[in-house]
mmCIF file of C-alpha atoms in Angstrom:
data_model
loop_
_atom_site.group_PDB
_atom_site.id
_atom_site.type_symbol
_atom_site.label_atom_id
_atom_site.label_comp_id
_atom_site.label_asym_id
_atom_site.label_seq_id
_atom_site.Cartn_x
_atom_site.Cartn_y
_atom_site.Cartn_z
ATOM 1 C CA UNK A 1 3.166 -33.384 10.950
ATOM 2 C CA UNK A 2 0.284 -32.571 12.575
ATOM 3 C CA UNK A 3 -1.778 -29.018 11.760
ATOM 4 C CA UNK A 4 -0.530 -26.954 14.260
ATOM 5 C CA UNK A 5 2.916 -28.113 13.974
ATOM 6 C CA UNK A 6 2.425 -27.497 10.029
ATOM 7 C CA UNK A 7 1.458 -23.676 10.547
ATOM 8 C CA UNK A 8 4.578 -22.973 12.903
ATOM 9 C CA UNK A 9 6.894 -23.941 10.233
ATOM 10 C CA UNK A 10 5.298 -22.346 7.425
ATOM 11 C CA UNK A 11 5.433 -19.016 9.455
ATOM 12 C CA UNK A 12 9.234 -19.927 9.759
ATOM 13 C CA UNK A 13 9.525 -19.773 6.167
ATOM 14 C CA UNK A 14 6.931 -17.094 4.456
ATOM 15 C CA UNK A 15 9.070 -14.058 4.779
ATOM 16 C CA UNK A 16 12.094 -15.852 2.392
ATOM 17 C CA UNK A 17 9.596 -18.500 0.481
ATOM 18 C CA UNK A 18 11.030 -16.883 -2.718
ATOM 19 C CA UNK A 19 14.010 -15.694 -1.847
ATOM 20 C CA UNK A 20 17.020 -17.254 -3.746
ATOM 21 C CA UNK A 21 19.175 -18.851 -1.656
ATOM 22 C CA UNK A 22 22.210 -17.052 -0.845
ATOM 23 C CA UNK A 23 25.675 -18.396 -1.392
ATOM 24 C CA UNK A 24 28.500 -18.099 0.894
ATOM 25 C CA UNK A 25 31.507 -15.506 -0.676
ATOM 26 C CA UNK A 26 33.870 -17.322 -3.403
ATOM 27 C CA UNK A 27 37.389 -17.775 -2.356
ATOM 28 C CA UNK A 28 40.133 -17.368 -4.349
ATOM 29 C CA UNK A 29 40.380 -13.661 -6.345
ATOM 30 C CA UNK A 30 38.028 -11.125 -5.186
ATOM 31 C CA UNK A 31 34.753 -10.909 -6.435
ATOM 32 C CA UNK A 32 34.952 -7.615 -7.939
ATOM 33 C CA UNK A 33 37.362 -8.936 -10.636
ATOM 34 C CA UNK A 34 34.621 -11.023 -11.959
ATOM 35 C CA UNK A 35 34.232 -10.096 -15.685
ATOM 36 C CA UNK A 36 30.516 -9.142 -14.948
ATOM 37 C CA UNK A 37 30.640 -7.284 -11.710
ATOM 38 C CA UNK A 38 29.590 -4.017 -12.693
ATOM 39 C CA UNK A 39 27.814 -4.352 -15.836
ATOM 40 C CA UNK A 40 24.521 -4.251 -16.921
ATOM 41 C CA UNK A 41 22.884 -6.784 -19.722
ATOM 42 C CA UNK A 42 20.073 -6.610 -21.997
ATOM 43 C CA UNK A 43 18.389 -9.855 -21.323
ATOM 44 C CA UNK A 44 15.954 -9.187 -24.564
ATOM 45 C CA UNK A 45 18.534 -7.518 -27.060
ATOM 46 C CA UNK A 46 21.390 -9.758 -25.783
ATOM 47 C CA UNK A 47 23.973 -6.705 -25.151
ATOM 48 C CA UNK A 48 25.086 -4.595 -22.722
ATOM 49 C CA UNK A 49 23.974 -1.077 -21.739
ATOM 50 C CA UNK A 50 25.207 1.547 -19.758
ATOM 51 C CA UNK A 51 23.790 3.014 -16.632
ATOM 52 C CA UNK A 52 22.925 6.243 -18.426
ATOM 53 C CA UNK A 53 21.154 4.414 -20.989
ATOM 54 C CA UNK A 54 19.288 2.104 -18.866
ATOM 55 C CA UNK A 55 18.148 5.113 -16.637
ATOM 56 C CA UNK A 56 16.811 6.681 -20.109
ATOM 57 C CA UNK A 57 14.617 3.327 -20.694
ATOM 58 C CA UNK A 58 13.229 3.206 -17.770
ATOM 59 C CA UNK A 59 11.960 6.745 -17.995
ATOM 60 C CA UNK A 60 9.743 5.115 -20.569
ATOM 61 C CA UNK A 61 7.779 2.358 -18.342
ATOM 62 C CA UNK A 62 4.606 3.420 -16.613
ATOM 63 C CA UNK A 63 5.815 0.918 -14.089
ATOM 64 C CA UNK A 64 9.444 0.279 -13.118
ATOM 65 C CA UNK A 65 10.008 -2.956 -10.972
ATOM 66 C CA UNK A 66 14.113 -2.725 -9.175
ATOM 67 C CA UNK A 67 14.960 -5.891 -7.653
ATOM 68 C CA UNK A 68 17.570 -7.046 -4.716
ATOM 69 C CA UNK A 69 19.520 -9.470 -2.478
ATOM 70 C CA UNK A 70 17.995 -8.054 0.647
ATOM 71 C CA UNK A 71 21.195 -7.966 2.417
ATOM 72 C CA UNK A 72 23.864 -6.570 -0.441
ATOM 73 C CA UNK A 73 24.032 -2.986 -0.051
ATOM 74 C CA UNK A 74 25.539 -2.691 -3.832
ATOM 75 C CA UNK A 75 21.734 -3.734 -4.761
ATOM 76 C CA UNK A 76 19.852 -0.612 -2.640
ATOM 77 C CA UNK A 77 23.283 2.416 -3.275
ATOM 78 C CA UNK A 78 21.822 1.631 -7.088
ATOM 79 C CA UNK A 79 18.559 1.065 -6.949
ATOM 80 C CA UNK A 80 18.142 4.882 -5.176
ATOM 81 C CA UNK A 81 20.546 6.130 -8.039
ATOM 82 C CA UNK A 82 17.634 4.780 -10.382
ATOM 83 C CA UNK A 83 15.381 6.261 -8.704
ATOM 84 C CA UNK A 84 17.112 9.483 -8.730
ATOM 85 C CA UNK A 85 17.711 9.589 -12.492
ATOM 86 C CA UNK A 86 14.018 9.063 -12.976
ATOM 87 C CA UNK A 87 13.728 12.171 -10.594
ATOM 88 C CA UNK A 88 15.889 14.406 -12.496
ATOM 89 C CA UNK A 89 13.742 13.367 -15.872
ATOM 90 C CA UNK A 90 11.119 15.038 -14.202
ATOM 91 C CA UNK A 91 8.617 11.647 -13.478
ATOM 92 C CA UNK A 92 7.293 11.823 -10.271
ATOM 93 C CA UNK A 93 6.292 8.032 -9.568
ATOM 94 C CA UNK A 94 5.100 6.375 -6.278
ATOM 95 C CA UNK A 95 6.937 3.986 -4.837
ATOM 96 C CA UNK A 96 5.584 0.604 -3.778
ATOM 97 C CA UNK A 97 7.542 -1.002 -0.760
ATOM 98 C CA UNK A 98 7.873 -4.984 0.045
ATOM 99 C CA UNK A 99 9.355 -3.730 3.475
ATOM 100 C CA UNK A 100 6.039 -2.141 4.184
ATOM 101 C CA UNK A 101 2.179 -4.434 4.854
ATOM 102 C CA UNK A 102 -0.382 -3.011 3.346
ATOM 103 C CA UNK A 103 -2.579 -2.982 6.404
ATOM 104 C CA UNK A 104 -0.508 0.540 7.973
ATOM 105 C CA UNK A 105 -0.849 2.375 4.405
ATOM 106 C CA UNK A 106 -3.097 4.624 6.888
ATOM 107 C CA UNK A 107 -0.546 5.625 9.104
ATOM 108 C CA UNK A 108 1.784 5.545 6.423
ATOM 109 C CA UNK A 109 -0.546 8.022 4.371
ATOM 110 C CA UNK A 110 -1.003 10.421 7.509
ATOM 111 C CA UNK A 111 2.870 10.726 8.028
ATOM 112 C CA UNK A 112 3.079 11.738 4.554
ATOM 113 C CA UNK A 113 0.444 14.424 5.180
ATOM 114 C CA UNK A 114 2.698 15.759 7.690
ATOM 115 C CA UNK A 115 4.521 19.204 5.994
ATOM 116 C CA UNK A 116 8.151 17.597 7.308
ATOM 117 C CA UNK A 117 7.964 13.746 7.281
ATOM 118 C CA UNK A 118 10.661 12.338 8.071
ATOM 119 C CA UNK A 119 11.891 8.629 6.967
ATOM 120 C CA UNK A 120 11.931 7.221 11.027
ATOM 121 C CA UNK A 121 8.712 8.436 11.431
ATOM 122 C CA UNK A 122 7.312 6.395 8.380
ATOM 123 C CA UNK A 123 9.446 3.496 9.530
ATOM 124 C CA UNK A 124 7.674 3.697 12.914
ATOM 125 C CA UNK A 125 4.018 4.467 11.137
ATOM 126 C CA UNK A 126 4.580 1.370 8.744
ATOM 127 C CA UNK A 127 5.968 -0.728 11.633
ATOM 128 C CA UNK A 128 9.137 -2.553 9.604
ATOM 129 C CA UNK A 129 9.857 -5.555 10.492
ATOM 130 C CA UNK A 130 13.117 -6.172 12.658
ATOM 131 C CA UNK A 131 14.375 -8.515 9.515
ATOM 132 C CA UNK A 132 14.739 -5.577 7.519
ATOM 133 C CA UNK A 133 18.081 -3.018 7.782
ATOM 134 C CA UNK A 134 16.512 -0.204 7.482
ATOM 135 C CA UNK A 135 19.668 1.575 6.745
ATOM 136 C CA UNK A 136 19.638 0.159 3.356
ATOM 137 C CA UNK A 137 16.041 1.521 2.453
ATOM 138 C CA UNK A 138 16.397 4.839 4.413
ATOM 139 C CA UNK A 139 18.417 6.331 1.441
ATOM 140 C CA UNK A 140 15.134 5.589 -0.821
ATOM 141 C CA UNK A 141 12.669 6.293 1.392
ATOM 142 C CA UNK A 142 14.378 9.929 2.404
ATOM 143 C CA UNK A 143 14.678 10.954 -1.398
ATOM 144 C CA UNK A 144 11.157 9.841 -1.772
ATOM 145 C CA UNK A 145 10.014 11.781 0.912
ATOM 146 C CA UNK A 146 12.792 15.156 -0.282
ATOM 147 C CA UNK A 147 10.621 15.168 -3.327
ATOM 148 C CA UNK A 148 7.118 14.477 -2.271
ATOM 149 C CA UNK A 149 7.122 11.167 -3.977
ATOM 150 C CA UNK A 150 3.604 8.888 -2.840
ATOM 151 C CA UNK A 151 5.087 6.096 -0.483
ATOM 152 C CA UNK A 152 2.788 2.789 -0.486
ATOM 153 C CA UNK A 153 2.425 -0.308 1.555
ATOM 154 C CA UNK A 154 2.810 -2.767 -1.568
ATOM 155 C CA UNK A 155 3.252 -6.257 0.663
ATOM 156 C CA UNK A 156 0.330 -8.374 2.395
ATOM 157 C CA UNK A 157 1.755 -9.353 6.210
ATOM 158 C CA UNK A 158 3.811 -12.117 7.135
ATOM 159 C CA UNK A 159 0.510 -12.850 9.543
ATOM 160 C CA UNK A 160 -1.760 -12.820 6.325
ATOM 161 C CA UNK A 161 0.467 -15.103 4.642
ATOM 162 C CA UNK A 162 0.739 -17.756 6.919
ATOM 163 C CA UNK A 163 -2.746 -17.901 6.692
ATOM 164 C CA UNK A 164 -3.180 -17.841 3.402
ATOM 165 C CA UNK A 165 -0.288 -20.617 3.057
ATOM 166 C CA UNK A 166 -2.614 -22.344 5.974
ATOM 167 C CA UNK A 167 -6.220 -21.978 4.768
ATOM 168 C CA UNK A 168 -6.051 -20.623 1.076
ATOM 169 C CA UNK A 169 -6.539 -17.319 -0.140
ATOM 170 C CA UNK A 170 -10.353 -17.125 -0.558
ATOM 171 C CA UNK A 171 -10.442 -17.866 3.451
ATOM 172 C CA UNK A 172 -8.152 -14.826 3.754
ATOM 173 C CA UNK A 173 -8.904 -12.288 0.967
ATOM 174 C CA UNK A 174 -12.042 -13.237 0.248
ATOM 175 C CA UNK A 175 -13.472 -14.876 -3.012
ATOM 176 C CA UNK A 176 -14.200 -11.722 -5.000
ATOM 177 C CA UNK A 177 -10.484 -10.055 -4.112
ATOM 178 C CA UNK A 178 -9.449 -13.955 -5.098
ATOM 179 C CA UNK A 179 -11.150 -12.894 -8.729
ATOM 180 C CA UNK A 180 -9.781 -9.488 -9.241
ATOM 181 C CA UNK A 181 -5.921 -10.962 -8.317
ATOM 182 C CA UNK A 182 -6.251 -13.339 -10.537
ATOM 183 C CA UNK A 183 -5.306 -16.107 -7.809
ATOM 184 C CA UNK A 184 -7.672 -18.092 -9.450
ATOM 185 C CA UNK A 185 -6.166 -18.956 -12.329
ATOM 186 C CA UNK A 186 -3.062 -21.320 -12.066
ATOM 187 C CA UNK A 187 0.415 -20.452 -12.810
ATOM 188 C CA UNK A 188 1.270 -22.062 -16.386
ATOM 189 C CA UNK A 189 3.236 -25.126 -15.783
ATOM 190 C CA UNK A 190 6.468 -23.867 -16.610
ATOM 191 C CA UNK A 191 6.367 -21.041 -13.867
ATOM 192 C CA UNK A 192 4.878 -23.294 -11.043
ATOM 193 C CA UNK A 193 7.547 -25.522 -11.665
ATOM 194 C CA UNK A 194 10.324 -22.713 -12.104
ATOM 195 C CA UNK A 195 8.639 -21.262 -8.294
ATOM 196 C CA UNK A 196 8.341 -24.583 -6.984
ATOM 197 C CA UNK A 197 12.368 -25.085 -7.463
ATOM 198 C CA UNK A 198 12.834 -21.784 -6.457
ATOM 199 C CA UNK A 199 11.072 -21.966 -3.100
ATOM 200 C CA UNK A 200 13.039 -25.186 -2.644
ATOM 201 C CA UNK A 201 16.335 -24.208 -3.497
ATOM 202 C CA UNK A 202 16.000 -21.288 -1.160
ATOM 203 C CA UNK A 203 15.304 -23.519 1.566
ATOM 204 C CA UNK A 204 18.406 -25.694 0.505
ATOM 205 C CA UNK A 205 16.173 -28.661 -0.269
ATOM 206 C CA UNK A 206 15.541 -28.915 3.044
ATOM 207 C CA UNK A 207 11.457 -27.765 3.126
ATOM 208 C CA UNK A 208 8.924 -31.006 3.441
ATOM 209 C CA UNK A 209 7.371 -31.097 0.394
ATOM 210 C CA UNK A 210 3.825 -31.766 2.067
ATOM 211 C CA UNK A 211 3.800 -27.572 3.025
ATOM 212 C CA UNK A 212 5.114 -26.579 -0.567
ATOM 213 C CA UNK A 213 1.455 -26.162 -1.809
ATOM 214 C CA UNK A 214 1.208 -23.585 1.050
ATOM 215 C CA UNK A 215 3.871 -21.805 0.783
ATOM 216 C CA UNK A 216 3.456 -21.231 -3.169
ATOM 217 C CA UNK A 217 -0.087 -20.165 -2.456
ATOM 218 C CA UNK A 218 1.406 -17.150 -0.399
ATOM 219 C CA UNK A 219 3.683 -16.165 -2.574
ATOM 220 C CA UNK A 220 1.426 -15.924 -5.125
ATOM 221 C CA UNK A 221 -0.748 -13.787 -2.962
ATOM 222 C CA UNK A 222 2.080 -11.556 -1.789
ATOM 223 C CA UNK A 223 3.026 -10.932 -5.771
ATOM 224 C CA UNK A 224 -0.559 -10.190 -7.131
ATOM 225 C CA UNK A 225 -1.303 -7.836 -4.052
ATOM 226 C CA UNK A 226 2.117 -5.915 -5.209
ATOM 227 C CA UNK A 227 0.875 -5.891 -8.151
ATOM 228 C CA UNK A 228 -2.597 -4.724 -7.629
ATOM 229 C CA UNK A 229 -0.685 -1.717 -5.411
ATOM 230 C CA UNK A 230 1.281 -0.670 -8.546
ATOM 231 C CA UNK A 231 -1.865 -0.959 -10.523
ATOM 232 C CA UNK A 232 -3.403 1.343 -8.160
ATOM 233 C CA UNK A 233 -0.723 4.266 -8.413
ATOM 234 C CA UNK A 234 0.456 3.879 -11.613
ATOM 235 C CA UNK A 235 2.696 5.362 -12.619
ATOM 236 C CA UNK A 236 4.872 3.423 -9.810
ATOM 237 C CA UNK A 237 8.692 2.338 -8.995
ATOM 238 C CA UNK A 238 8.108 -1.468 -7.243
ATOM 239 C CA UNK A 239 11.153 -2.114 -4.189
ATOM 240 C CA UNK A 240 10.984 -5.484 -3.960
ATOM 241 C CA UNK A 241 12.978 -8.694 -3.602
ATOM 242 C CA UNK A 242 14.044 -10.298 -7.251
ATOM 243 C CA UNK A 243 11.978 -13.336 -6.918
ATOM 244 C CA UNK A 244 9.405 -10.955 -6.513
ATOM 245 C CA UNK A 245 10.337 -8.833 -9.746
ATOM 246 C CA UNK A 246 10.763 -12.036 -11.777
ATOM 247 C CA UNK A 247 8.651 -11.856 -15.561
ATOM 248 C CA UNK A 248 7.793 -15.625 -14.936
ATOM 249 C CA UNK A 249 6.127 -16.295 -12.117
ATOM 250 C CA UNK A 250 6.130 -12.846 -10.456
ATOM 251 C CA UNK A 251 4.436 -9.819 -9.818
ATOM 252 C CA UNK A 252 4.481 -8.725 -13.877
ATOM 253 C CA UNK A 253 2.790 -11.718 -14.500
ATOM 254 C CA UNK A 254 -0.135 -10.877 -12.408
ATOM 255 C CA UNK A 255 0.190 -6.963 -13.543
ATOM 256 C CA UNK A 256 -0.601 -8.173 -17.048
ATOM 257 C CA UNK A 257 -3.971 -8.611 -16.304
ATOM 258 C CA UNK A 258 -4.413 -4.886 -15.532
ATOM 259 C CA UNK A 259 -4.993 -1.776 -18.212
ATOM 260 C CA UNK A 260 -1.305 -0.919 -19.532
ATOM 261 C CA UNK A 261 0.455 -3.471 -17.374
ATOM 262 C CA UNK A 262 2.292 -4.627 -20.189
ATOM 263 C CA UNK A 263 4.314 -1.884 -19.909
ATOM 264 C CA UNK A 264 6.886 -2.242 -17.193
ATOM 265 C CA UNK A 265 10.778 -2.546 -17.019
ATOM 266 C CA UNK A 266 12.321 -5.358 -14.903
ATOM 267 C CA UNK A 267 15.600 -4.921 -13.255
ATOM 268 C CA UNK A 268 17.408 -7.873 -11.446
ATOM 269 C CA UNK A 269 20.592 -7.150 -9.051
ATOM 270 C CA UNK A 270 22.175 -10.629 -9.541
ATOM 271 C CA UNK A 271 25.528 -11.603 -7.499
ATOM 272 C CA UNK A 272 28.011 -12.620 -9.251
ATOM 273 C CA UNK A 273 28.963 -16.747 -9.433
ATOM 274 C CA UNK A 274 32.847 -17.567 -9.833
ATOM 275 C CA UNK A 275 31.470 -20.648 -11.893
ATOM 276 C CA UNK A 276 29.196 -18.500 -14.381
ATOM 277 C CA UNK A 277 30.917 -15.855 -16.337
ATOM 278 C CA UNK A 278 28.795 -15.539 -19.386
ATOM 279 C CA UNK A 279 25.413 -13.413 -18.872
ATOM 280 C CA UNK A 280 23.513 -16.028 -20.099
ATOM 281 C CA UNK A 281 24.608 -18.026 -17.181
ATOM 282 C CA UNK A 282 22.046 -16.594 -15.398
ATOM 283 C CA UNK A 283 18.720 -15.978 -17.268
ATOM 284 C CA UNK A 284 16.464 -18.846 -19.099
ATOM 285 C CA UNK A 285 17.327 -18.411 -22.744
ATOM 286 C CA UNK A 286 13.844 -17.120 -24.925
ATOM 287 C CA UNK A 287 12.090 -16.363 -21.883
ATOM 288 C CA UNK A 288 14.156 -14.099 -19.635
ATOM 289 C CA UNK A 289 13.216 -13.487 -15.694
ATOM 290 C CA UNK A 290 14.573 -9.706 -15.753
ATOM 291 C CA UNK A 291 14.412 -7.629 -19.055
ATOM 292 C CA UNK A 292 18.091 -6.234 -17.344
ATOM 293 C CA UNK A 293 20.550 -7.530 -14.976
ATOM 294 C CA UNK A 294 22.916 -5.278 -13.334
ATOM 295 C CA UNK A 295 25.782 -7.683 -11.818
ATOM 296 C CA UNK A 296 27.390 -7.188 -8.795
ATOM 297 C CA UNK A 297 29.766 -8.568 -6.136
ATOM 298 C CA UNK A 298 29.213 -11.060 -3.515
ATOM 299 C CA UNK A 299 27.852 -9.789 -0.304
ATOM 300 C CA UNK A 300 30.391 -11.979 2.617
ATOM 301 C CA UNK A 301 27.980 -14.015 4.462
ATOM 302 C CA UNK A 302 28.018 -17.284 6.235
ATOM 303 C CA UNK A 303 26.202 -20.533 4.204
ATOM 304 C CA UNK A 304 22.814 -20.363 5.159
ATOM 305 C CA UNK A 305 22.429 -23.768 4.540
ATOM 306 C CA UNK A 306 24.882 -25.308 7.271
ATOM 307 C CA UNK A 307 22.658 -24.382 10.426
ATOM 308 C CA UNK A 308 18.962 -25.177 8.445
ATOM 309 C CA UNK A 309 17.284 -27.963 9.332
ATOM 310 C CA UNK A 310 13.371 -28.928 9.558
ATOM 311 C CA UNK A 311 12.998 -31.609 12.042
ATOM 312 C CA UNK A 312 10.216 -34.049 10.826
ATOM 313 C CA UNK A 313 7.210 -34.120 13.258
#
C-alpha cells in the first residue's frame, strides 16, 4: 500500500476506530424480553441498582463519563434523563461533547454568550458532522443550554486524527502537549491488546494490520484530549461513545493522571446479545470497562459487516 493510498483509508476509518462493531437485530422473540433489557448492573459490587439510585451516585463524581451506541436512541432518551437528575440535585456541570472538535470551542463559546442560544445555532457554530443525528443530541444539548450549563468541544477533528494516525502525535500536537497527555507513555499491555481487538473487531477483521499502529495512535489522542477537556472544567458530564468511556484503555485512564481524576463514574449503554444473558457476559471479570451498565434493546440495523471490504493496494 503505498503512503498516500495508506492515509485515504485511515481517514475511512478514524471516526469508528473504536467503535464496537454493531450487530444486526436477533431474530426470534423481541429483544425487549431479554432478561437484561432494562436493568442496570453494578460492575464493582456485582448487583443491580435502580435508576434512582444510580442517579444519586453519580451526584457524587466530580466527573461523570455516559456512554452510547451512536445510533440507539434508548442510549441518548437516558443519558439526558441522567443528566437531568444531576440537574435537579442542584450540580451544575459542563458538558464535554465527542460530537463537537475542539478547534470551534470559540464559536461554540460566543453562541453561549448569546442571552437566547439556541441548540441549531450551536450545532451550526460547532459545525457537526453530517455522521451525527443530531436529533439524538438536541434533547441534551437544549437542557444544557435551558439551564446555562458550559457546553465544550471535548473531541480533536477527524482531520487531526488522520494525521496523527499518519505522522504521530508529536508532528500534530506538538512534543510538550505529547507530555502533558500523557501520549508518551504506552498503554499497559493488557489495554493495547484489549484496543487493538477492539479496533479490529469493529472493522469486522477486515482492517490491514500494517495501519493498526495508526489508527491506535489516534484514538489514543482523541481519548486523552477528552480527557484533558474534562480536566479543564471539572466538574464535567463526558457524551461520548463507550469505547471512549471504557476504564481500560479509555479516556479515565488518561484522566488519572490529572488532580482528582480518580474520581469519576463510568456508565456503559450496552445492547443486549440473545447469546449472553448473565451481566457478566459482558464485562472482564476483576477489571471491569464500565463501573455500571445500563442494558438495553437492539437498535434494527443492517450487518455492517456484509458490504465492508478494504481492497489491498
Amino acid at each position: 500500500m503505498t503512503p498516500s493510498a495508506r492515509c485515504r483509508t485511515l481517514l475511512c476509518l478514524l471516526m469508528t476506530a473504536c467503535a464496537p462493531r454493531p450487530v444486526t437485530m436477533q431474530t426470534g422473540p423481541d429483544a425487549a424480553a431479554h432478561p437484561l433489557s432494562g436493568r442496570i448492573w453494578d460492575t464493582r459490587a456485582q448487583d443491580w441498582v435502580s435508576m434512582t439510585e444510580l442517579e444519586r451516585r453519580l451526584t457524587r463524581a466530580r466527573y461523570v463519563l455516559l456512554g452510547e451506541v451512536h445510533d440507539n436512541a434508548g442510549h441518548h432518551r437516558l443519558r439526558r434523563g441522567l443528566l437531568a437528575a444531576l440537574v435537579r440535585d442542584g450540580r451544575r456541570p459542563a458538558i464535554a461533547m465527542e460530537q463537537f472538535d475542539r478547534e470551534h470551542q470559540p464559536a461554540l463559546q460566543r453562541v453561549q454568550n448569546d442571552p437566547s442560544p439556541t441548540p441549531e445555532a450551536l450545532k451550526s457554530a460547532g459545525r457537526v458532522a453530517q455522521g451525527w443525528n443530531w436529533s439524538y443530541y438536541e434533547p441534551i444539548v437544549r437542557l444544557a443550554l435551558d439551564h446555562r450549563l458550559r457546553i465544550f468541544a471535548a473531541n480533536l477533528s477527524r482531520a487531526d486524527a488522520f494525521r496523527v494516525s499518519a505522522e504521530g502525535a508529536a508532528a500534530v500536537l506538538g512534543a510538550a502537549a505529547v507530555s502533558v497527555l500523557q501520549l508518551d507513555q504506552p498503554l499497559p499491555d493488557a489495554a493495547r491488546l484489549k484496543l487493538e481487538h477492539v479496533i479490529e473487531e469493529g472493522h469486522c477483521g477486515e482492517a490491514p494490520r500494517n495501519i493498526l499502529p495508526g489508527m491506535v495512535a489516534a484514538q489514543r489522542a482523541r481519548d486523552a484530549i477528552m480527557a484533558q477537556a474534562l480536566q479543564a472544567h471539572a466538574p464535567a458530564v463526558l457524551i461520548a461513545g463507550n469505547g471512549h468511556v471504557r476504564r481500560d484503555f479509555g479516556v479515565p485512564h488518561y484522566l488519572a493522571h490529572y488532580p482528582q481524576g480518580d474520581d469519576v463514574r463510568v456508565v456503559g449503554f450496552i445492547e443486549v446479545d440473545a447469546a449472553q444473558l448473565a451481566p457478566t457476559d459482558y464485562v472482564t471479570a476483576g477489571a471491569p470497562e464500565y463501573d455500571y451498565v445500563a442494558f438495553t434493546p437492539r437498535t434494527p440495523r443492517p450487518d455492517p459487516c456484509k458490504e465492508l471490504r478494504f481492497k489491498p493496494r
